[in-house]
Short mmCIF file of C-alpha atoms in Angstrom, two decimals:
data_model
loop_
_atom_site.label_atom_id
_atom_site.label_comp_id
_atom_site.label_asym_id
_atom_site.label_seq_id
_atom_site.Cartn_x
_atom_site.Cartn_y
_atom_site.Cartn_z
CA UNK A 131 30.21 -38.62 3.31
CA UNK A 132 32.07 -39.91 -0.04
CA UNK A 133 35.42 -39.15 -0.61
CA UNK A 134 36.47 -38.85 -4.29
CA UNK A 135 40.43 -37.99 -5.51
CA UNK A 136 41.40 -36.96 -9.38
CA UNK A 137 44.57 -38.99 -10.79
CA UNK A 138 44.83 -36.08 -13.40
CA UNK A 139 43.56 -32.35 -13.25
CA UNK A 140 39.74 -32.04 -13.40
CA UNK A 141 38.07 -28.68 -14.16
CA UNK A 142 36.72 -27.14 -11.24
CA UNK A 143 33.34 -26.44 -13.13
CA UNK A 144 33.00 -29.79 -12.95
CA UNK A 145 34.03 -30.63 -9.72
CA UNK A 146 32.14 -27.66 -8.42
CA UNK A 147 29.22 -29.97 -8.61
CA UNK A 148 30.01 -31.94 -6.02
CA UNK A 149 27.81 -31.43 -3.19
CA UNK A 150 29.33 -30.94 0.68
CA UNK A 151 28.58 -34.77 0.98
CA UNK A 152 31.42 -35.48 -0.59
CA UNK A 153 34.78 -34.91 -0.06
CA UNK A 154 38.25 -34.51 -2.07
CA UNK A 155 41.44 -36.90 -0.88
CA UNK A 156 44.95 -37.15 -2.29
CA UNK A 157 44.84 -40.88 -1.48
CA UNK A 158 43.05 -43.46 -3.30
CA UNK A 159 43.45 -45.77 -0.58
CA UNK A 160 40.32 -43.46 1.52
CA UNK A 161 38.60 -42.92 -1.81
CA UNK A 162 34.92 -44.34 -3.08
CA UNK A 163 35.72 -42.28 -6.43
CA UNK A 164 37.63 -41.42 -8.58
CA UNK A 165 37.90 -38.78 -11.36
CA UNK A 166 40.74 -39.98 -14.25
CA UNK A 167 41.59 -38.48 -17.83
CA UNK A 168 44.82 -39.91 -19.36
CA UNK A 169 46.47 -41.40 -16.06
CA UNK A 170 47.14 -45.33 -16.35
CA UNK A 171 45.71 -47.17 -13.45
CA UNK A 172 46.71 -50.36 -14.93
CA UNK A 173 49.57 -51.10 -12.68
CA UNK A 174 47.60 -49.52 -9.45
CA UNK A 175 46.52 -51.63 -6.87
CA UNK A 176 42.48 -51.32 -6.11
CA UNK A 177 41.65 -50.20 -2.58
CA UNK A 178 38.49 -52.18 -1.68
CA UNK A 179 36.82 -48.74 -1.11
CA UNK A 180 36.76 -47.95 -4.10
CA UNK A 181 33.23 -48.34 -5.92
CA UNK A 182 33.38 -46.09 -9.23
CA UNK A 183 35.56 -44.76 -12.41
CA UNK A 184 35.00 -42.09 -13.82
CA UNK A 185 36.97 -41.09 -16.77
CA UNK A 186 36.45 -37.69 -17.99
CA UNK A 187 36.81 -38.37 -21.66
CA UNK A 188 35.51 -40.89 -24.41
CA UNK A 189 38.98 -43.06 -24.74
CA UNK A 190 39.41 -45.58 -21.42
CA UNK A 191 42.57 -47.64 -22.46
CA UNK A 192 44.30 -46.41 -19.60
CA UNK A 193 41.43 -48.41 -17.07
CA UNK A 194 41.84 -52.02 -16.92
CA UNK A 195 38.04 -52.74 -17.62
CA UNK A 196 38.03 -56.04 -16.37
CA UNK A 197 40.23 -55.83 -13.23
CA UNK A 198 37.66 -52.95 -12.40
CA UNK A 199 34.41 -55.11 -12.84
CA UNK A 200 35.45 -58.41 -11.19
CA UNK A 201 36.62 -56.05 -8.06
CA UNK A 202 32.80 -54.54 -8.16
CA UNK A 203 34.44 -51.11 -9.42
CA UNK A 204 32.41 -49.68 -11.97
CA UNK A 205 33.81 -47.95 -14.80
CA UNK A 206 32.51 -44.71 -16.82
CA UNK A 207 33.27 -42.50 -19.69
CA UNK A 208 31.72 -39.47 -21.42
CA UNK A 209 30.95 -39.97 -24.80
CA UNK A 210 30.27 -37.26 -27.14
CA UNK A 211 31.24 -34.42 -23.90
CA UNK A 212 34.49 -33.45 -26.17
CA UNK A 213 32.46 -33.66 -29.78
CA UNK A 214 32.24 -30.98 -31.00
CA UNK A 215 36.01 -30.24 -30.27
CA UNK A 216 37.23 -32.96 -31.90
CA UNK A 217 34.61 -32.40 -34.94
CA UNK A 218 35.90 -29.04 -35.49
CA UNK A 219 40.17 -30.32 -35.19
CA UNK A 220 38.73 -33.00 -37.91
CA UNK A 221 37.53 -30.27 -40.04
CA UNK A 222 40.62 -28.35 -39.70
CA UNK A 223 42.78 -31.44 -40.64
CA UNK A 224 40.66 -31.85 -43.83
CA UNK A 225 41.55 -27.92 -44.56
CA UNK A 226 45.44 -28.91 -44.02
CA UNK A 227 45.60 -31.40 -46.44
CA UNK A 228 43.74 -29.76 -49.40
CA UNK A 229 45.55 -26.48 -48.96
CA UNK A 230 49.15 -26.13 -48.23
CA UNK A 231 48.42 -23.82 -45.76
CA UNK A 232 51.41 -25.50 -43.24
CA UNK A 233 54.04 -24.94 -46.25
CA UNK A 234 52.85 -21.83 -46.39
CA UNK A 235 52.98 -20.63 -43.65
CA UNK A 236 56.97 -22.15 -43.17
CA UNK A 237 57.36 -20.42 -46.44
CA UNK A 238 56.94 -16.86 -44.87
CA UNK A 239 58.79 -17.77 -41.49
CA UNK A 240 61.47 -18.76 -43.69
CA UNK A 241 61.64 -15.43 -45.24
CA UNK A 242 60.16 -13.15 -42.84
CA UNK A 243 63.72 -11.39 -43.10
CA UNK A 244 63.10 -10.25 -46.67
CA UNK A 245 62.15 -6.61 -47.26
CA UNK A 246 60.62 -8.25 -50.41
CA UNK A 247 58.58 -10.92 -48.86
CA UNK A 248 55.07 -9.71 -49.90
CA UNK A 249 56.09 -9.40 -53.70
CA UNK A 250 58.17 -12.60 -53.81
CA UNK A 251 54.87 -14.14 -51.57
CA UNK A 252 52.88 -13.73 -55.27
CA UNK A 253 55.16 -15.73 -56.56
CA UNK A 254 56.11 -18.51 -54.64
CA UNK A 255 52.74 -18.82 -53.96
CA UNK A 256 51.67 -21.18 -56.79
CA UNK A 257 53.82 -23.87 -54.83
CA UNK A 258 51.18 -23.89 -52.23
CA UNK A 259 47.76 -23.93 -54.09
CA UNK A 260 45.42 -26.44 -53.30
CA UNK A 261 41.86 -27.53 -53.95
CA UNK A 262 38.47 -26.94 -51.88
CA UNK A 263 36.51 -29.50 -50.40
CA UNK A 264 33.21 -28.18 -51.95
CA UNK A 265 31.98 -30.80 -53.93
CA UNK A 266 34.57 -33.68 -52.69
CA UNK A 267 33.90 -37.20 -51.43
CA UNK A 268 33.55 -37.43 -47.88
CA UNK A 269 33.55 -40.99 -46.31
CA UNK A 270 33.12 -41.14 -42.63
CA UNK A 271 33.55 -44.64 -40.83
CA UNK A 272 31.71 -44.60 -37.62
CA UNK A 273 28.67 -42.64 -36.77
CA UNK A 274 28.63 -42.05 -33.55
CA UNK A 275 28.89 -38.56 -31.67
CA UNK A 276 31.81 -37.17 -33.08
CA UNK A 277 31.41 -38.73 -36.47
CA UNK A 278 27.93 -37.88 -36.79
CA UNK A 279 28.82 -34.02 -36.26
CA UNK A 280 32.10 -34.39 -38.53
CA UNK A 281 29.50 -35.61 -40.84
CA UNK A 282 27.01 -32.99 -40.90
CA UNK A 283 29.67 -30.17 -40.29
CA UNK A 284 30.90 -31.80 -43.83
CA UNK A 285 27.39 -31.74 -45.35
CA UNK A 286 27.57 -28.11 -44.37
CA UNK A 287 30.81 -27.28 -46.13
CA UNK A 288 29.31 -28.38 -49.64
CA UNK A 289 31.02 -32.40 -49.57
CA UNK A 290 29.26 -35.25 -50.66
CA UNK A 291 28.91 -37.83 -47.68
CA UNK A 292 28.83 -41.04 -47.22
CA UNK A 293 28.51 -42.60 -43.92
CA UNK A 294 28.85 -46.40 -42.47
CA UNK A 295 27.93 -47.78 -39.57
CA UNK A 296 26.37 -51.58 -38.76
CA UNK A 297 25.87 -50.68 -35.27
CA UNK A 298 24.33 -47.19 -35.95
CA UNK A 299 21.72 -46.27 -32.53
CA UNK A 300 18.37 -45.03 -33.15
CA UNK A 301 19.22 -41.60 -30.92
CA UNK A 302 22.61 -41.12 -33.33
CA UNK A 303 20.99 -41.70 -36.26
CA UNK A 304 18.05 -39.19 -35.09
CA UNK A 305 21.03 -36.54 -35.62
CA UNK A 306 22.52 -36.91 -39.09
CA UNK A 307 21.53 -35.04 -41.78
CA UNK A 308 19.13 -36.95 -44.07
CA UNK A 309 21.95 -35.72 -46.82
CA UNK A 310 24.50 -38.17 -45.51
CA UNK A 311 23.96 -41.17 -47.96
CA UNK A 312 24.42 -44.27 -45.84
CA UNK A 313 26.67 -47.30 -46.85
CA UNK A 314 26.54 -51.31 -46.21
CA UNK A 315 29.72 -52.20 -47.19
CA UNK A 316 33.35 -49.88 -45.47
CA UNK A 317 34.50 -50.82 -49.30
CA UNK A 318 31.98 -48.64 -50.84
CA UNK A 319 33.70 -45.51 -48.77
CA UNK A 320 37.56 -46.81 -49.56
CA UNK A 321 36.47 -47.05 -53.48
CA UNK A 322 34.50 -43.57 -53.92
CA UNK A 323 35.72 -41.35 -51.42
CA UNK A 324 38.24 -38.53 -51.95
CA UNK A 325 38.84 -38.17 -47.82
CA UNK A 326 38.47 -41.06 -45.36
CA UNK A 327 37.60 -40.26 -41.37
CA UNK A 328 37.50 -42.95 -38.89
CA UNK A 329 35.67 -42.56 -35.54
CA UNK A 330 35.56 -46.04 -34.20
CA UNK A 331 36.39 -47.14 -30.71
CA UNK A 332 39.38 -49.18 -30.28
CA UNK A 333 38.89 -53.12 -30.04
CA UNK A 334 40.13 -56.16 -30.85
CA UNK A 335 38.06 -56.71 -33.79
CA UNK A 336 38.75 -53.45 -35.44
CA UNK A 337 42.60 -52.65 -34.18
CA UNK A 338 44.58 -52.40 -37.28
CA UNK A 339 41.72 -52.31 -39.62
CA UNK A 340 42.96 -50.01 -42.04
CA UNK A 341 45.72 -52.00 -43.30
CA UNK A 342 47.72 -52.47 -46.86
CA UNK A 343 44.26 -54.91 -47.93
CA UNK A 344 42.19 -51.86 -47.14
CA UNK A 345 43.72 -48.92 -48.39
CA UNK A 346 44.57 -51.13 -51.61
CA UNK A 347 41.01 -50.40 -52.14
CA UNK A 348 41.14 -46.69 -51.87
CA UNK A 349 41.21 -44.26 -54.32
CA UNK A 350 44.55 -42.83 -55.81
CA UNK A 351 45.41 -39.69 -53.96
CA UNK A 352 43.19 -40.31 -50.50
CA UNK A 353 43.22 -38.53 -47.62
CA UNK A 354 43.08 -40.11 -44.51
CA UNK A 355 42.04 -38.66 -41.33
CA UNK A 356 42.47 -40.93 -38.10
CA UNK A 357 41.15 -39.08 -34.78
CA UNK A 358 39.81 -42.12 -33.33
CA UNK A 359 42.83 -43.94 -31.91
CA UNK A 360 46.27 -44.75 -33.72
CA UNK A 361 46.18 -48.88 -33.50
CA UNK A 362 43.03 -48.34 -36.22
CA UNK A 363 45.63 -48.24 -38.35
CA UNK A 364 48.43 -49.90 -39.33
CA UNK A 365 50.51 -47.32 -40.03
CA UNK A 366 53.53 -49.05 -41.25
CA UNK A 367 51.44 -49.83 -44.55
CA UNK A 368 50.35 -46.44 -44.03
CA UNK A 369 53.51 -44.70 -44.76
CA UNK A 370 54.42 -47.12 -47.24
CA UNK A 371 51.38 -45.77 -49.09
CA UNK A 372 52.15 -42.36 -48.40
CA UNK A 373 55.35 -43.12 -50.32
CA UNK A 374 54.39 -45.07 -53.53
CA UNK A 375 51.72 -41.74 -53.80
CA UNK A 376 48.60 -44.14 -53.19
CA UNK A 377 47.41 -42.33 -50.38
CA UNK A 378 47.85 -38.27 -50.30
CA UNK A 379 48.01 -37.84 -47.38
CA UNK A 380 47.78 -39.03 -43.48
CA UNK A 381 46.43 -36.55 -40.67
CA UNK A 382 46.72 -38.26 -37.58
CA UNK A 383 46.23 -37.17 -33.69
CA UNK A 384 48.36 -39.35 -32.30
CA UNK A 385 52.13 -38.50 -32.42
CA UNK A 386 54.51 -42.16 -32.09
CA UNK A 387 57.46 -42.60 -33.33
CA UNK A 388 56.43 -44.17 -36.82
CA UNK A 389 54.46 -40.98 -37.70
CA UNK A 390 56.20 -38.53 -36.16
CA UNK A 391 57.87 -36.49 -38.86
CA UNK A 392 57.52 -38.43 -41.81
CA UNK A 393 56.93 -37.45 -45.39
CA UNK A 394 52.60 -36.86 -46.00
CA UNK A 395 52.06 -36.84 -41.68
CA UNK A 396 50.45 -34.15 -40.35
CA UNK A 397 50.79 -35.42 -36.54
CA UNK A 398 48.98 -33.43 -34.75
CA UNK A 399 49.83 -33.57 -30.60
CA UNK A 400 46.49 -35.06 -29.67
CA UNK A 401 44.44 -32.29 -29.34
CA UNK A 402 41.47 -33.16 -30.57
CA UNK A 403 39.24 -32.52 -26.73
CA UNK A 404 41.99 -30.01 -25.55
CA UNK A 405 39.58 -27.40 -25.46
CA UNK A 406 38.26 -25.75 -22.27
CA UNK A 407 34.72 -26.54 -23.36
CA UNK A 408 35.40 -30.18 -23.75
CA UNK A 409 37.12 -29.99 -20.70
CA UNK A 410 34.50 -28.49 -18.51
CA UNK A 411 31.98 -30.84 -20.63
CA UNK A 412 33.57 -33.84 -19.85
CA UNK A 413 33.81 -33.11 -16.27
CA UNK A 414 30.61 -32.22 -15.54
CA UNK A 415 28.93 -35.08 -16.84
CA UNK A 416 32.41 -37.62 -15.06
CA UNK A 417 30.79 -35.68 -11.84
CA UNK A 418 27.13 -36.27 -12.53
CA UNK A 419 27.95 -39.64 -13.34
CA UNK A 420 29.77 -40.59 -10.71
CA UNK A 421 27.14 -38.73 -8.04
CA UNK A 422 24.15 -40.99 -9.40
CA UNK A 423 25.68 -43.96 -8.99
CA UNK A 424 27.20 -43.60 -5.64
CA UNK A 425 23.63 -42.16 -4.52
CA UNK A 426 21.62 -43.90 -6.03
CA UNK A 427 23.33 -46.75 -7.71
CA UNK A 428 22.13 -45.80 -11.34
CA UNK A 429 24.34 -46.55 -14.05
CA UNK A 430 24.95 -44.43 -16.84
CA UNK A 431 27.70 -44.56 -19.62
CA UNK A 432 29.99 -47.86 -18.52
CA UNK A 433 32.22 -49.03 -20.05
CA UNK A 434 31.93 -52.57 -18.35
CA UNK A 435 28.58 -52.65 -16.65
CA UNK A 436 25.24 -52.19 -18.01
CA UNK A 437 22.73 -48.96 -18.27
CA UNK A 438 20.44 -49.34 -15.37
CA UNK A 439 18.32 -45.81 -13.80
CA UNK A 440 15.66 -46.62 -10.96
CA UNK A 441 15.60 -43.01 -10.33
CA UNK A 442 15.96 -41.88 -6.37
CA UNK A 443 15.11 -44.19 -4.43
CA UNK A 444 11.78 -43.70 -2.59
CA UNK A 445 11.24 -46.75 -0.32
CA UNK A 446 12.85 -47.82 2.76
CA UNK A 447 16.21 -49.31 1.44
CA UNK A 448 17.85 -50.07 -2.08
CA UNK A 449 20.89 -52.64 -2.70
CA UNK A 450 22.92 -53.17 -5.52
CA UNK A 451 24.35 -56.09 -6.69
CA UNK A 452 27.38 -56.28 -8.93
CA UNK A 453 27.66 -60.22 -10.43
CA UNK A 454 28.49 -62.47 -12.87
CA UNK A 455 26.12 -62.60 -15.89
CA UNK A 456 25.11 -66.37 -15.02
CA UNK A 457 21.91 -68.36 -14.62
CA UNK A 458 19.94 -68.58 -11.60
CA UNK A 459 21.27 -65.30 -9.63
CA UNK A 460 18.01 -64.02 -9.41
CA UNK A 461 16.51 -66.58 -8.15
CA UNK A 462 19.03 -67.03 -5.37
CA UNK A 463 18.90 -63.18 -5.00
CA UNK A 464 15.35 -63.27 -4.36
CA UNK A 465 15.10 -66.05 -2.15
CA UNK A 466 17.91 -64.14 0.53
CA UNK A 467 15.49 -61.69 0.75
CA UNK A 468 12.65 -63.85 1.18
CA UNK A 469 13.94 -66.16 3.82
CA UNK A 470 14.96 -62.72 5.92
CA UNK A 471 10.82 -61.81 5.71
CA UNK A 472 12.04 -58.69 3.28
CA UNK A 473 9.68 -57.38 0.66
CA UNK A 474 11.42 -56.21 -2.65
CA UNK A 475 9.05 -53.80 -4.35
CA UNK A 476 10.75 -52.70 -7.50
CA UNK A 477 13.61 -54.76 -9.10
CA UNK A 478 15.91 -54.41 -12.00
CA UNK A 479 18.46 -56.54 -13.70
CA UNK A 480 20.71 -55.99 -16.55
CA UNK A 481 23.47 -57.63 -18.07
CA UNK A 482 27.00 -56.34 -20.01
CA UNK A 483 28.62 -59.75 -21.76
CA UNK A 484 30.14 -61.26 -19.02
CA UNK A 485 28.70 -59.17 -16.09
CA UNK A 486 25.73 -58.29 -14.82
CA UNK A 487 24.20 -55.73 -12.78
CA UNK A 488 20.82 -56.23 -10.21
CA UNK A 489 18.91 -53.40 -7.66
CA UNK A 490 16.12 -53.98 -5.85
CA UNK A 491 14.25 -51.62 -3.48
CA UNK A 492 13.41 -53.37 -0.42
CA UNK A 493 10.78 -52.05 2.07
CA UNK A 494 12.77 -52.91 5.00
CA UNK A 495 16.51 -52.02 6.15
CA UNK A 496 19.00 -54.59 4.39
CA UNK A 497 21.24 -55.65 7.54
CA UNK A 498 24.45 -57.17 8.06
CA UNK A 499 23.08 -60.84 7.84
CA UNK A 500 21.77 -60.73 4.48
CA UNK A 501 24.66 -58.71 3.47
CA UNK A 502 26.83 -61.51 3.82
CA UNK A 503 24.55 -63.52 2.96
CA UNK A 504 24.21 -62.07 -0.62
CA UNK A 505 27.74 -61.77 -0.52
CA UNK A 506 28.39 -65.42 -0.32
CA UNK A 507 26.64 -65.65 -3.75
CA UNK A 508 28.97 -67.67 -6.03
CA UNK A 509 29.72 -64.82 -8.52
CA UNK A 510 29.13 -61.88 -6.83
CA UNK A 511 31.46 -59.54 -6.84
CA UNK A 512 30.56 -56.50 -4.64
CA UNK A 513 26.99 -55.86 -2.52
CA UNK A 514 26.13 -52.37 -1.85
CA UNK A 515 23.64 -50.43 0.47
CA UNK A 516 22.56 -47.63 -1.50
CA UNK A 517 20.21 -46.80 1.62
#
């Protein structure tokens, strides 16, 4: 029996996948699981019972990564589950900013007393025009599964794209439109395109990319569209550009106190997965996740351990081995076994920067003794008995 608790509301279409081997706690100090969408664990103390993460969203700032992988905890997300969500909130934002729908709109709440608020509507109206985005510049940074379908959703609107990515996958790039003209050089999308999107992950090396030197390269008048995460940009130089008219304006999905309200924001109140699609989406595939690893120790979609699928296990017993990615652990791995008289007929072994991931199928039962044994590794961080 595993026992699995949620640190933030889960939808039950996901959770209704959970089997009767498993088992939902309020504490988790009892739990081998757990399900997580914007709740910080940062602060939390780890129970040592506590084997996966499973955060039911793309985003994981909230998990501390490494904490997680040096305890043996291993951490997942669900990228592209809330795609299509945020694609279609991108979209929207790019129809805000060409056409003053917004003023608009605050136009006729404004005057909604009026008995003449249709016929003075024709002529206030010409304060609110705008322009299409058929035949605009499109420049999308980042094309992975949201900004490969913000992409082609743009193709489809009549916009001329341009895409870069240097680590583009072979499966992502399977799914952009062959219209989407791809670029070597970010500069190449600041100098020619009318509207910017970024859909990067957050790390070191691009936090605060989009800064004065960058958007000095932009076109007059850009729009920028930041659904990604708000420390892409440094948004100080941001509204400073917003002000001297260099940059149009800013459509962001993060709402912070420097954005909030300012002249050219269009803050939006991070909505960009809160949809009940992406919801359900993101917990079914947290749940299926989380259920293949604690069953059969496959790893899918972490965030600080390696890919690794041997299937269900069909032979007597499987362990998993959760370690330091440093020389020689195989060989020490293999000779535990060996010196106990235990076969290992299928092994795998995969590494994530500084960690490393190793299962073997053994045709015998792994007992206590060469438990500890493994355990005693220098490195190792956690041994599991998957069965």
């Amino acid at each position: 029996m595993y026992k699995y608790t949620c640190l933030n509301p889960i939808s039950e279409i996901g959770l209704s996948r959970f089997t009767q081997n498993y088992q939902k706690t309020d504490s988790i100090d009892e739990a081998q699981g757990v399900l997580v969408r914007s709740a910080s664990m940062h602060e939390m103390e780890l129970p040592d019972t506590l084997l996966a993460v499973a955060r039911a969203g793309a985003g994981y700032n909230n998990i501390p990564l490494d904490k997680c992988a040096e305890n043996g905890i291993v951490v997942f997300n669900t990228p592209g589950a809330n795609a299509n969500g945020v694609k279609e909130l991108v979209i929207a934002g790019m129809l805000l900013t060409s056409r003053d729908v917004i003023g608009g709109i605050d136009w006729v709440r404004e005057n909604a007393g009026s008995e003449t608020v249709g016929k003075d509507a024709e002529k206030a109206k010409k304060n609110f025009a705008g322009t299409e985005l058929l035949g605009k510049k499109l420049g999308v940074i980042g094309l992975g599964a949201i900004g490969g379908r913000v992409a082609n959703a743009a193709v489809g609107l009549g916009m001329e794209v341009y895409g870069y990515d240097p680590y583009l996958s072979l499966n992502a790039a399977w799914n952009i439109s062959r219209e989407v003209k791809p670029v070597k050089n970010v500069d190449d999308i600041y100098a020619n395109c009318d509207y910017i999107t970024i859909h990067v992950p957050l790390l070191d090396s691009t936090k605060g990319m989009v800064d004065a030197a960058a958007i000095a390269k932009m076109k007059d008048g850009v729009v920028f569209l930041n659904f990604a995460r708000d420390l892409l940009v440094n948004e100080a130089d941001m509204l400073s550009a917003l002000e001297s008219g260099k940059v149009k304006k800013y459509v962001s999905d993060f709402p912070n106190a420097t954005t909030a309200g300012k002249k050219g924001c269009i803050v939006i109140p991070h909505l960009g997965a809160s949809t009940e699609e992406s919801e359900d989406n993101c917990a079914v595939m947290a749940v299926d996740e989380l259920k293949d690893y604690l069953e059969n120790g496959n790893i899918r979609n972490s965030v600080n351990y390696p890919a690794c699928d041997m299937g269900v296990c069909s032979n007597v017993g499987r362990v998993a081995i959760l370690h330091k990615n440093i020389a020689n652990m195989i060989t020490q791995f293999t000779a535990a076994f060996g010196e106990e008289g235990i076969n290992i007929s299928d092994m795998t072994n995969k590494s994530k920067d500084e960690y490393a991931y190793t299962m073997m199928d053994i045709a015998a039962p792994a007992d206590d003794k060469i438990i500890e044994r493994l355990n005693s590794i220098e490195g190792v961080f956690r041994v599991r008995v998957v069965k």
